[in-house]
Coordinates of C-alpha atoms and ligand atoms in Angstrom, one line a residue:
X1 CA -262.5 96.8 206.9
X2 CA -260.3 96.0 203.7
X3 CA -258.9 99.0 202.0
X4 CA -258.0 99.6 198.6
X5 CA -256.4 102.1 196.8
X6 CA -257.5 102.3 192.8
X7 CA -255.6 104.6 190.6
X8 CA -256.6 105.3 187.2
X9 CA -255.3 106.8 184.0
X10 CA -255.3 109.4 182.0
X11 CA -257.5 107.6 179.4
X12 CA -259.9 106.4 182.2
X13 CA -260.8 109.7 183.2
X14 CA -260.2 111.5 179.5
X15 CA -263.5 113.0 179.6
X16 CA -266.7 113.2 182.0
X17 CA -268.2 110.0 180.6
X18 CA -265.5 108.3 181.5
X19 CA -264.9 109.5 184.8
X20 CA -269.1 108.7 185.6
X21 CA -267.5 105.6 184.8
X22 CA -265.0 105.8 187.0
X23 CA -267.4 106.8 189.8
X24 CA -269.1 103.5 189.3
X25 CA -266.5 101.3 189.6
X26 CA -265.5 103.5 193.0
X27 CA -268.9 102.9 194.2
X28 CA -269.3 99.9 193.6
X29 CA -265.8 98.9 195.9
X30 CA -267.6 101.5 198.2
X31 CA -270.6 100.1 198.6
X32 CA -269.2 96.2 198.9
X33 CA -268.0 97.7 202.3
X34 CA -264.4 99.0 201.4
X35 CA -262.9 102.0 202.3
X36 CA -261.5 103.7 199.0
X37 CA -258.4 105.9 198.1
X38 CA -258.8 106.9 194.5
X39 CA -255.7 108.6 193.0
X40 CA -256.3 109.9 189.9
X41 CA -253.7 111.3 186.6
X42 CA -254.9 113.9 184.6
X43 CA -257.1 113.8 181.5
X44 CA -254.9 111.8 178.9
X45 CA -253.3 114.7 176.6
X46 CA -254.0 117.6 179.7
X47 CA -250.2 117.0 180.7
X48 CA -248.8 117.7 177.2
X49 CA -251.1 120.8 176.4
X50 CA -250.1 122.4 179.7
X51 CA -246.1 121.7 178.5
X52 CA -246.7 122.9 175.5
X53 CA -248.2 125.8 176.4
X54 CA -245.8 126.7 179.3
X55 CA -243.2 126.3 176.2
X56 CA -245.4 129.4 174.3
X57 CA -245.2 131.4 177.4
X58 CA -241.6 131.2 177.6
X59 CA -237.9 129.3 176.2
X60 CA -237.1 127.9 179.1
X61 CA -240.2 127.6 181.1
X62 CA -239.1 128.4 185.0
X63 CA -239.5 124.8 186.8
X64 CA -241.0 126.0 189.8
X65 CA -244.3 127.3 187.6
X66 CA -244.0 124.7 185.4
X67 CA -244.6 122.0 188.5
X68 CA -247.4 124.7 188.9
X69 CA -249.4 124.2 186.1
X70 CA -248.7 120.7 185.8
X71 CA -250.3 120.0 188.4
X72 CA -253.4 121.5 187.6
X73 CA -253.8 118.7 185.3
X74 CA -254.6 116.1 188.7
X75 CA -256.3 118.5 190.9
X76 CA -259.3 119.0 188.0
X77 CA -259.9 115.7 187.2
X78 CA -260.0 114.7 191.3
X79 CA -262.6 117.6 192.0
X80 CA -264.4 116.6 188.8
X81 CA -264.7 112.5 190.3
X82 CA -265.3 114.1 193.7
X83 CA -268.2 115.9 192.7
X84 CA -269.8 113.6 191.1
X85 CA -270.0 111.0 193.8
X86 CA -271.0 113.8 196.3
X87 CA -273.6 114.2 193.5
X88 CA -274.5 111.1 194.0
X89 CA -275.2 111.3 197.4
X90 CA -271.6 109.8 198.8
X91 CA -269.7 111.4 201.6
X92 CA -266.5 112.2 199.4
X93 CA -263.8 114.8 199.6
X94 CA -260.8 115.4 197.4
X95 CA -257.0 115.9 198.5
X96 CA -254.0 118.1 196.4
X97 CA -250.7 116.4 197.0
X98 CA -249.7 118.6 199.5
X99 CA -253.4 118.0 201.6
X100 CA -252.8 114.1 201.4
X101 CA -249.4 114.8 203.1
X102 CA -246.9 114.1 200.4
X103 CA -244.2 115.3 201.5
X104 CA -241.1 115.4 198.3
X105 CA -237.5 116.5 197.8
X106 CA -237.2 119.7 195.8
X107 CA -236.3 118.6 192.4
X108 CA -239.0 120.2 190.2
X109 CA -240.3 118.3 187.7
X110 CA -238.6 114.9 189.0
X111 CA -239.4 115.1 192.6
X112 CA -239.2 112.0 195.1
X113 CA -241.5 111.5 197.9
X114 CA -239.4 111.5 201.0
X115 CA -242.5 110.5 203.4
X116 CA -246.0 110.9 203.9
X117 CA -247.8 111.8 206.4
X118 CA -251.8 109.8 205.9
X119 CA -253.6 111.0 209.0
X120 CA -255.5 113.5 207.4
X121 CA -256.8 110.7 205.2
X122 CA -257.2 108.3 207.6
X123 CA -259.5 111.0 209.2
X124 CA -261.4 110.9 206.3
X125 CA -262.0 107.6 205.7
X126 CA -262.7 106.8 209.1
X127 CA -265.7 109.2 208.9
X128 CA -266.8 107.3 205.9
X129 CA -265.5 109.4 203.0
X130 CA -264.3 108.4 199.7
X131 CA -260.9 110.1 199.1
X132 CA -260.2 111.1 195.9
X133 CA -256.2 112.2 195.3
X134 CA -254.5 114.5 192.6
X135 CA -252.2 111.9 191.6
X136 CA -248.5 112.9 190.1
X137 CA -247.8 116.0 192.9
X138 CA -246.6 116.9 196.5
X139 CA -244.9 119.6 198.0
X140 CA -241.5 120.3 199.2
X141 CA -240.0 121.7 202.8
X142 CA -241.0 125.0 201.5
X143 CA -244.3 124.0 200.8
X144 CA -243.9 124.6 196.6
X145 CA -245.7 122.2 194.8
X146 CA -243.8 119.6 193.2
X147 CA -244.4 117.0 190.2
X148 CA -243.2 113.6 190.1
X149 CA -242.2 113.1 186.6
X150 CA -244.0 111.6 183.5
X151 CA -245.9 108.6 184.8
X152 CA -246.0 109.8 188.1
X153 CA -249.9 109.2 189.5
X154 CA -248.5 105.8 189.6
X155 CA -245.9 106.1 192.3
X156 CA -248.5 107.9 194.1
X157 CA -250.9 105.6 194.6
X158 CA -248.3 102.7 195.6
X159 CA -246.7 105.7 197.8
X160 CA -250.6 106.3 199.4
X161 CA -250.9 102.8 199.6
X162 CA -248.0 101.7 201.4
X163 CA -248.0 104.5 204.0
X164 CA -252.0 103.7 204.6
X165 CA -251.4 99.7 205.1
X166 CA -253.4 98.6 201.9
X167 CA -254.5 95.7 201.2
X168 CA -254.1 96.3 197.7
X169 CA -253.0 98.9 195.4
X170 CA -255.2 98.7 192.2
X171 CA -253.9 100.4 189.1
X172 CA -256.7 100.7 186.2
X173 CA -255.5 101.4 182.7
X174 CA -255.9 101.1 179.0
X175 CA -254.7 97.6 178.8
X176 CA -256.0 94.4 180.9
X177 CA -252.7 93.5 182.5
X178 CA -248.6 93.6 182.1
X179 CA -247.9 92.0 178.7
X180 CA -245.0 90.2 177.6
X181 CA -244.3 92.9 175.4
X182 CA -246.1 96.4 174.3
X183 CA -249.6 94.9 173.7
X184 CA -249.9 97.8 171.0
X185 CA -246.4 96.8 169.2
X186 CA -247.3 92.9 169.3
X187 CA -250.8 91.4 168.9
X188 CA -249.2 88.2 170.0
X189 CA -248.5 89.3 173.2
X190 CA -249.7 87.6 176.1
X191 CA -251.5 88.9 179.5
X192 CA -248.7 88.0 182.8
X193 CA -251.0 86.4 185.2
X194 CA -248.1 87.1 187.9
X195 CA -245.2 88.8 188.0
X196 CA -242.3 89.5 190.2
X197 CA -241.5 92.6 191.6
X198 CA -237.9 92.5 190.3
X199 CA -238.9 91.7 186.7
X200 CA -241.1 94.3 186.3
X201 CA -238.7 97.0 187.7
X202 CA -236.6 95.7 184.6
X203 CA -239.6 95.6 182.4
X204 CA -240.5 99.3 183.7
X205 CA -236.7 100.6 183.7
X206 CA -236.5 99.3 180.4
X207 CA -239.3 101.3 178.5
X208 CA -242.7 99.2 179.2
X209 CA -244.6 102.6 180.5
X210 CA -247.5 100.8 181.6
X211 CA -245.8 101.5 185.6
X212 CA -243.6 103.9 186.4
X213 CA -240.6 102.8 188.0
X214 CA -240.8 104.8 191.0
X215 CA -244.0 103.0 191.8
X216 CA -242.4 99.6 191.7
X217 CA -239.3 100.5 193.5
X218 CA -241.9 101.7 196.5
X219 CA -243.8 98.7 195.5
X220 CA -241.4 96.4 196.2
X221 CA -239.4 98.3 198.6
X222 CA -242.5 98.1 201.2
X223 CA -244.3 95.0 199.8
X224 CA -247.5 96.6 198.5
X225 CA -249.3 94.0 196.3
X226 CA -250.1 95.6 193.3
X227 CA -253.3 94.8 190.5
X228 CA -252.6 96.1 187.0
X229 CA -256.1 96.1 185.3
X230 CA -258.2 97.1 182.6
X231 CA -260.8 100.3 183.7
X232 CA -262.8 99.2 180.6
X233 CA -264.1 95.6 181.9
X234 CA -263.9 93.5 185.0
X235 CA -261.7 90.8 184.1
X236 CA -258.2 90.0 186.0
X237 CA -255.2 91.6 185.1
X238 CA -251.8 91.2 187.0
X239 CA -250.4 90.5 189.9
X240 CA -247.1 92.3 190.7
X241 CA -245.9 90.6 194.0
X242 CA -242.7 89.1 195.8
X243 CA -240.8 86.4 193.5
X244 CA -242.1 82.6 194.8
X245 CA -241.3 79.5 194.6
X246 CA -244.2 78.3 192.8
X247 CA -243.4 81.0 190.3
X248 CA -242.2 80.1 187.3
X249 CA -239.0 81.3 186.2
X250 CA -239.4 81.6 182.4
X251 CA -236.0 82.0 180.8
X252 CA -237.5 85.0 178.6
X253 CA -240.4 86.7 180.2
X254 CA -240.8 89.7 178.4
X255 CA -239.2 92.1 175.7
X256 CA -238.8 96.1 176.3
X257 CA -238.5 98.5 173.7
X258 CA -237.4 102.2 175.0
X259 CA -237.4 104.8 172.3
X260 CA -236.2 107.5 174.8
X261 CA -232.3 107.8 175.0
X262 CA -230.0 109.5 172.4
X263 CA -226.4 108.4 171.1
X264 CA -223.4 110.6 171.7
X265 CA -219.7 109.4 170.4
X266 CA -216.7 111.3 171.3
X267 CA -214.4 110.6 168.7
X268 CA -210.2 110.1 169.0
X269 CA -210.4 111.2 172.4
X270 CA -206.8 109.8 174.1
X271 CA -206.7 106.7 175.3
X272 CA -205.7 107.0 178.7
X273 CA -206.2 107.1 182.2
X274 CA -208.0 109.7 183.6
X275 CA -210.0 110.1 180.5
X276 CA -213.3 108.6 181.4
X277 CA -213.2 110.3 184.4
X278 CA -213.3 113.7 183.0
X279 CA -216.0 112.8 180.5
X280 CA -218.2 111.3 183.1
X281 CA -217.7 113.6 185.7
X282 CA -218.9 116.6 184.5
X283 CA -222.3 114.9 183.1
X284 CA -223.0 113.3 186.9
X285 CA -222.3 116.6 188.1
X286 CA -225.2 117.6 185.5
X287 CA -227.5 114.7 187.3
X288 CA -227.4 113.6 183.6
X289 CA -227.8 109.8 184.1
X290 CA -225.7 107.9 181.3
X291 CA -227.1 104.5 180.6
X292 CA -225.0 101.9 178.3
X293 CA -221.3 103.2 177.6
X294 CA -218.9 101.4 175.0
X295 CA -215.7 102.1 174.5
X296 CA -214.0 101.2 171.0
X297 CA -210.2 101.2 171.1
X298 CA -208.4 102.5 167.8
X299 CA -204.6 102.4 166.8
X300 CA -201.8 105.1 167.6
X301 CA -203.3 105.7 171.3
X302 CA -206.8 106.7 170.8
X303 CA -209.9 105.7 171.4
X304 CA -214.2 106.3 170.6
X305 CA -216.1 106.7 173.8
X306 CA -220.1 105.9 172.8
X307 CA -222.8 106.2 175.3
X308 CA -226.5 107.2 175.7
X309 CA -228.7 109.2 177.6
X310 CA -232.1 110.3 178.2
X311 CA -233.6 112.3 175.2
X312 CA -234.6 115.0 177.6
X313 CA -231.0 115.5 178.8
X314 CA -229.4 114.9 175.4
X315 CA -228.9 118.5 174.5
X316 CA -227.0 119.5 178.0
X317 CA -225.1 116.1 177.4
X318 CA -224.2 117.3 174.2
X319 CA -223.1 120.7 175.4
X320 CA -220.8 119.1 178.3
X321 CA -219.4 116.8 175.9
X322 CA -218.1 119.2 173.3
X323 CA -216.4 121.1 176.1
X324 CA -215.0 118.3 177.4
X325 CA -213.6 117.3 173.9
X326 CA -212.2 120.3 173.2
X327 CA -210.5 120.2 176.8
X328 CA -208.9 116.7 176.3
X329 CA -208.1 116.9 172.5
X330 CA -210.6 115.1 170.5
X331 CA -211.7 115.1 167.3
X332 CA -215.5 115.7 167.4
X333 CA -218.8 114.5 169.1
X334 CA -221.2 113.1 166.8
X335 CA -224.7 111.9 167.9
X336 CA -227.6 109.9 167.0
X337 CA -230.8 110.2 168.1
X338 CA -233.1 107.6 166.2
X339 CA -232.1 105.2 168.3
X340 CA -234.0 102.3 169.9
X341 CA -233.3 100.0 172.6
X342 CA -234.7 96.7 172.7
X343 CA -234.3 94.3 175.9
X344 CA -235.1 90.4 176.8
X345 CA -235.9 90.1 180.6
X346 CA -236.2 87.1 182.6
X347 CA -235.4 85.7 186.4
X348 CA -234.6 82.5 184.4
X349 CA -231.3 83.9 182.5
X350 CA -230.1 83.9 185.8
X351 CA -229.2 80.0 185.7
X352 CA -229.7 79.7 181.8
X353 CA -226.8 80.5 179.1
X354 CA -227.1 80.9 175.2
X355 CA -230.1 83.7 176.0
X356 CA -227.9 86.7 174.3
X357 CA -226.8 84.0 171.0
X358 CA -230.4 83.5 170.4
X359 CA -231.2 87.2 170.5
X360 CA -227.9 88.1 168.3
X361 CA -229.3 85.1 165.8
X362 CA -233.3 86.7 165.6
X363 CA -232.0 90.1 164.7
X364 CA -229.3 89.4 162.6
X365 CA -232.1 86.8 160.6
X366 CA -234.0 90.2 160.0
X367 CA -230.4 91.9 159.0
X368 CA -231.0 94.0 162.1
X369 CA -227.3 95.8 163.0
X370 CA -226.3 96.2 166.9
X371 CA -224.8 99.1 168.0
X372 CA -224.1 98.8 171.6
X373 CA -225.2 95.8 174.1
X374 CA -225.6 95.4 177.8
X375 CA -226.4 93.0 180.4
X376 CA -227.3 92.4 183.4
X377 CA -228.1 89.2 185.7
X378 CA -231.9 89.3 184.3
X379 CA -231.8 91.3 181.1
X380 CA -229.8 91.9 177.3
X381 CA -230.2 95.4 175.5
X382 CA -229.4 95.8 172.4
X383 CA -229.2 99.4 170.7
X384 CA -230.8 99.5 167.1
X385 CA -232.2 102.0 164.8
X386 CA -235.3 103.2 165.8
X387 CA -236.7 102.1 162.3
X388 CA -236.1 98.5 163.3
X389 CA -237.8 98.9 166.7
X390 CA -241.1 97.2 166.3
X391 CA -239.9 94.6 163.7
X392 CA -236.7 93.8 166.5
X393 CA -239.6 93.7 169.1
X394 CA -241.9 91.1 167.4
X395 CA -238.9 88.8 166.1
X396 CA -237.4 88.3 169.5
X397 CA -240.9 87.5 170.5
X398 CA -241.4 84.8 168.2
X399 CA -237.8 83.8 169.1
X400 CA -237.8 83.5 172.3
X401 CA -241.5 81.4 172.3
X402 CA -243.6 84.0 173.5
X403 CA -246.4 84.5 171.0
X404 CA -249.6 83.8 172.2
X405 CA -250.6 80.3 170.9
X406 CA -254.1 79.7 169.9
X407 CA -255.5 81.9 167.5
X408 CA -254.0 82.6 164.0
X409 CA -253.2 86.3 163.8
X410 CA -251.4 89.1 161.8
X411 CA -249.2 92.0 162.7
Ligands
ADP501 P1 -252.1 105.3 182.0 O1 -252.4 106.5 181.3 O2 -253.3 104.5 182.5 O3 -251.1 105.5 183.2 P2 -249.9 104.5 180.3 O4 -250.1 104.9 178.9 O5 -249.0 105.2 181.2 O6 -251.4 104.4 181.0 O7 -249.5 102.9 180.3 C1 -250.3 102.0 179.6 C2 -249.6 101.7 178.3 O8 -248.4 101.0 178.5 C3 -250.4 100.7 177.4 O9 -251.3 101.4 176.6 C4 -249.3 100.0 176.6 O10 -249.2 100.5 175.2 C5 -248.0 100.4 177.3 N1 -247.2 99.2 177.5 C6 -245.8 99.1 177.2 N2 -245.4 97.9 177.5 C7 -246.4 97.2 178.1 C8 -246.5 95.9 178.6 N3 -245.4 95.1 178.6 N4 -247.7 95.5 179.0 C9 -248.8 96.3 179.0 N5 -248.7 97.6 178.5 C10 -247.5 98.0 178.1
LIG502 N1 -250.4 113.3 184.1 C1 -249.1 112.9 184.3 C2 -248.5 112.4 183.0 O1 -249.1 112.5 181.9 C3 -248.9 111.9 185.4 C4 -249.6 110.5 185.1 O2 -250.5 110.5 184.3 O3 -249.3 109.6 185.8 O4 -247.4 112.0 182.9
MG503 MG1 -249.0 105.8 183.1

């Protein structure tokens, strides 16, 4: 019997309509004689009202109760689907994280699943059930409950769908596919019949939300073929599976735009050995992950050390770095945060030169200044102003020949 595991999104199950709808759809894979593992997020906007009011009740919310309440967000809307198709006459029984066996580290708030252990879902499903899963939680040794981080329903359902042998791992959202940009920054973007799971790790580590990265890293970790599609019709969406040889390897295959990470320079800090060291010590020790670094060398032994980091860790990152200024004899940190960072992404740049000229060329035609670059084998970021985000966005996707063809449109 094929089994698939369909996870949908906060704005597929944003009110009871919706989720009705979503018990049709899960009926309908039910009834066509597959077993079904629904994982579900929250209602779209739950998760932010539940941070926001954690952050009335105190400063620093306490992580453990903040994984608490987040969490709440999944296990309503998965008793809310699960009632309704019991209503409906189905054999159907909802899991919490914790009952579905995922099993995380302790890091509140960003937690990774370390295993899972599926046999009270195979139970289930062997009996006939529908299993419905909070999406986005697990617990730890202790048995705490645990959240996976913004995004995170998606890693479960690639997580539930590798550990239960899937044949495929549906994920319904609010667009109909992966796009070869933001669909909602470009109207000439175009729907990716197939893509591979390496470029859409970039894509995803590179700001396109529409998977979280976890879920890809799983995905491709452990094979799982995943189906990015609309919850709003039935047409095709896309295919995220292994790189082949039929595939082809456009050049450019899709453009990024992350408006998450802040700037922090650390001005006429001594240009010597050991300096690095002590400024990125202490913020690894902080599990503050630094992204692109840049390091501009000035006269008489100094030099400017510029990097970015998450905006969620930019105010610890800022802390850490004054100290570390005053320790070493630097001027003075300044920081920026309307920042944006726009990427090109392809397994084609791989054998192809010029890719980074053309990009230089489109932004500079739209007097767009760079303030940091980096590369890697299958990718260019380039650090703007957030101001210049979407119009850097659209002009690299003219540039690099992306724009959908037939109709005449208008951003
Ligand atoms: P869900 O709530 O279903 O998990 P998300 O909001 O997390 O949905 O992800 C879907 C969103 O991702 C889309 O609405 C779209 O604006 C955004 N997105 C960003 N980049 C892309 C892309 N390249 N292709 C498709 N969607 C993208
Ligand atoms: N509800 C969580 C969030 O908003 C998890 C998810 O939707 O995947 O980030
Ligand atoms: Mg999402």
């Amino acid at each position: 019997m094929p089994l698939r595991v369909q996870k949908y999104g906060g704005t597929s199950v944003a009110d009871i309509h919706r989720i009705s709808r979503v018990a049709d759809r899960v009926q309908k894979a039910h009834e066509a004689g597959d077993q079904v593992v629904v994982v579900l997020s929250a209602m779209a906007g739950v998760t932010d009202k539940l941070i926001s009011l954690a952050s009335q009740a105190a400063d620093r919310p306490d992580k453990r109760e903040l994984d608490v309440l987040l969490a709440t967000g999944e296990q309503t809307t998965a008793a809310l689907l699960a009632m309704i198709l019991k209503s409906r006459g189905f054999s159907a029984r909802s899991f919490l994280g914790f009952q579905a066996g995922i099993h995380t580290d302790n890091t509140p708030g960003k937690a990774r699943i370390l295993d899972i252990d599926c046999k009270k879902i195979k139970a289930a499903l062997e009996k006939g059930n529908i299993c419905v899963v909070a999406g986005f939680q697990g617990a730890d040794d202790d048995g705490d409950i645990t959240t996976l981080g913004r995004g995170g329903s998606d890693t479960s359902a690639v997580a539930i769908a590798s550990s239960l042998n899937a044949d495929v791992c549906e994920i319904f959202t609010d667009v109909d596919g992966v796009y070869t940009t933001d669909p909602r920054i470009c109207s000439r973007a175009q729907k990716i019949s197939r893509i591979s799971y390496e470029e859409m790790l970039e894509m995803a580590v590179l700001g396109a939300k529409v998977l979280q990265i976890r879920s890809v890293e799983f995905a491709k970790k452990f094979n799982v073929p995943v189906h990015v599609r609309s919850s709003f019709n039935e047409e095709e969406g896309t295919m995220v599976i292994n790189e082949s040889s039929d595939m082809e390897s456009a050049v450019v295959s899709g453009i990024t735009c992350d408006m998450n990470e802040a700037r922090i320079t650390l001005k006429r800090v001594p240009d010597q050995p050991g300096i690095s060291a002590k400024v990125f010590g202490p913020l690894a020790d902080a599990e503050i992950m630094v992204d692109m670094i840049i390091q501009n060398t000035r006269s008489g032994g100094e030099t400017d050390l510029t990097f970015t980091v998450p905006k969620d860790d930019f105010e610890r990152a800022r802390e850490i770095s004054e100290r570390v200024v005053r320790e070493i004899g630097g001027e003075e940190v300044l920081t920026a945060m309307e920042i944006a960072k726009v990427s090109v992404i392809g397994l084609g740049m791989k054998s192809h030169s010029g890719v980074a000229a053309v990009m230089f060329k489109a932004l500079a035609s739209e007097n767009i200044n760079i303030r940091l670059i980096s590369t890697s084998e299958i990718r260019i970021s380039c650090v703007i102003l957030e101001k210049y985000a979407e119009l850097a966005v659209r002009t690299l996707h003219t540039a690099f020949g992306l724009d959908k063809k037939e109709e005449a449109v208008s951003d």
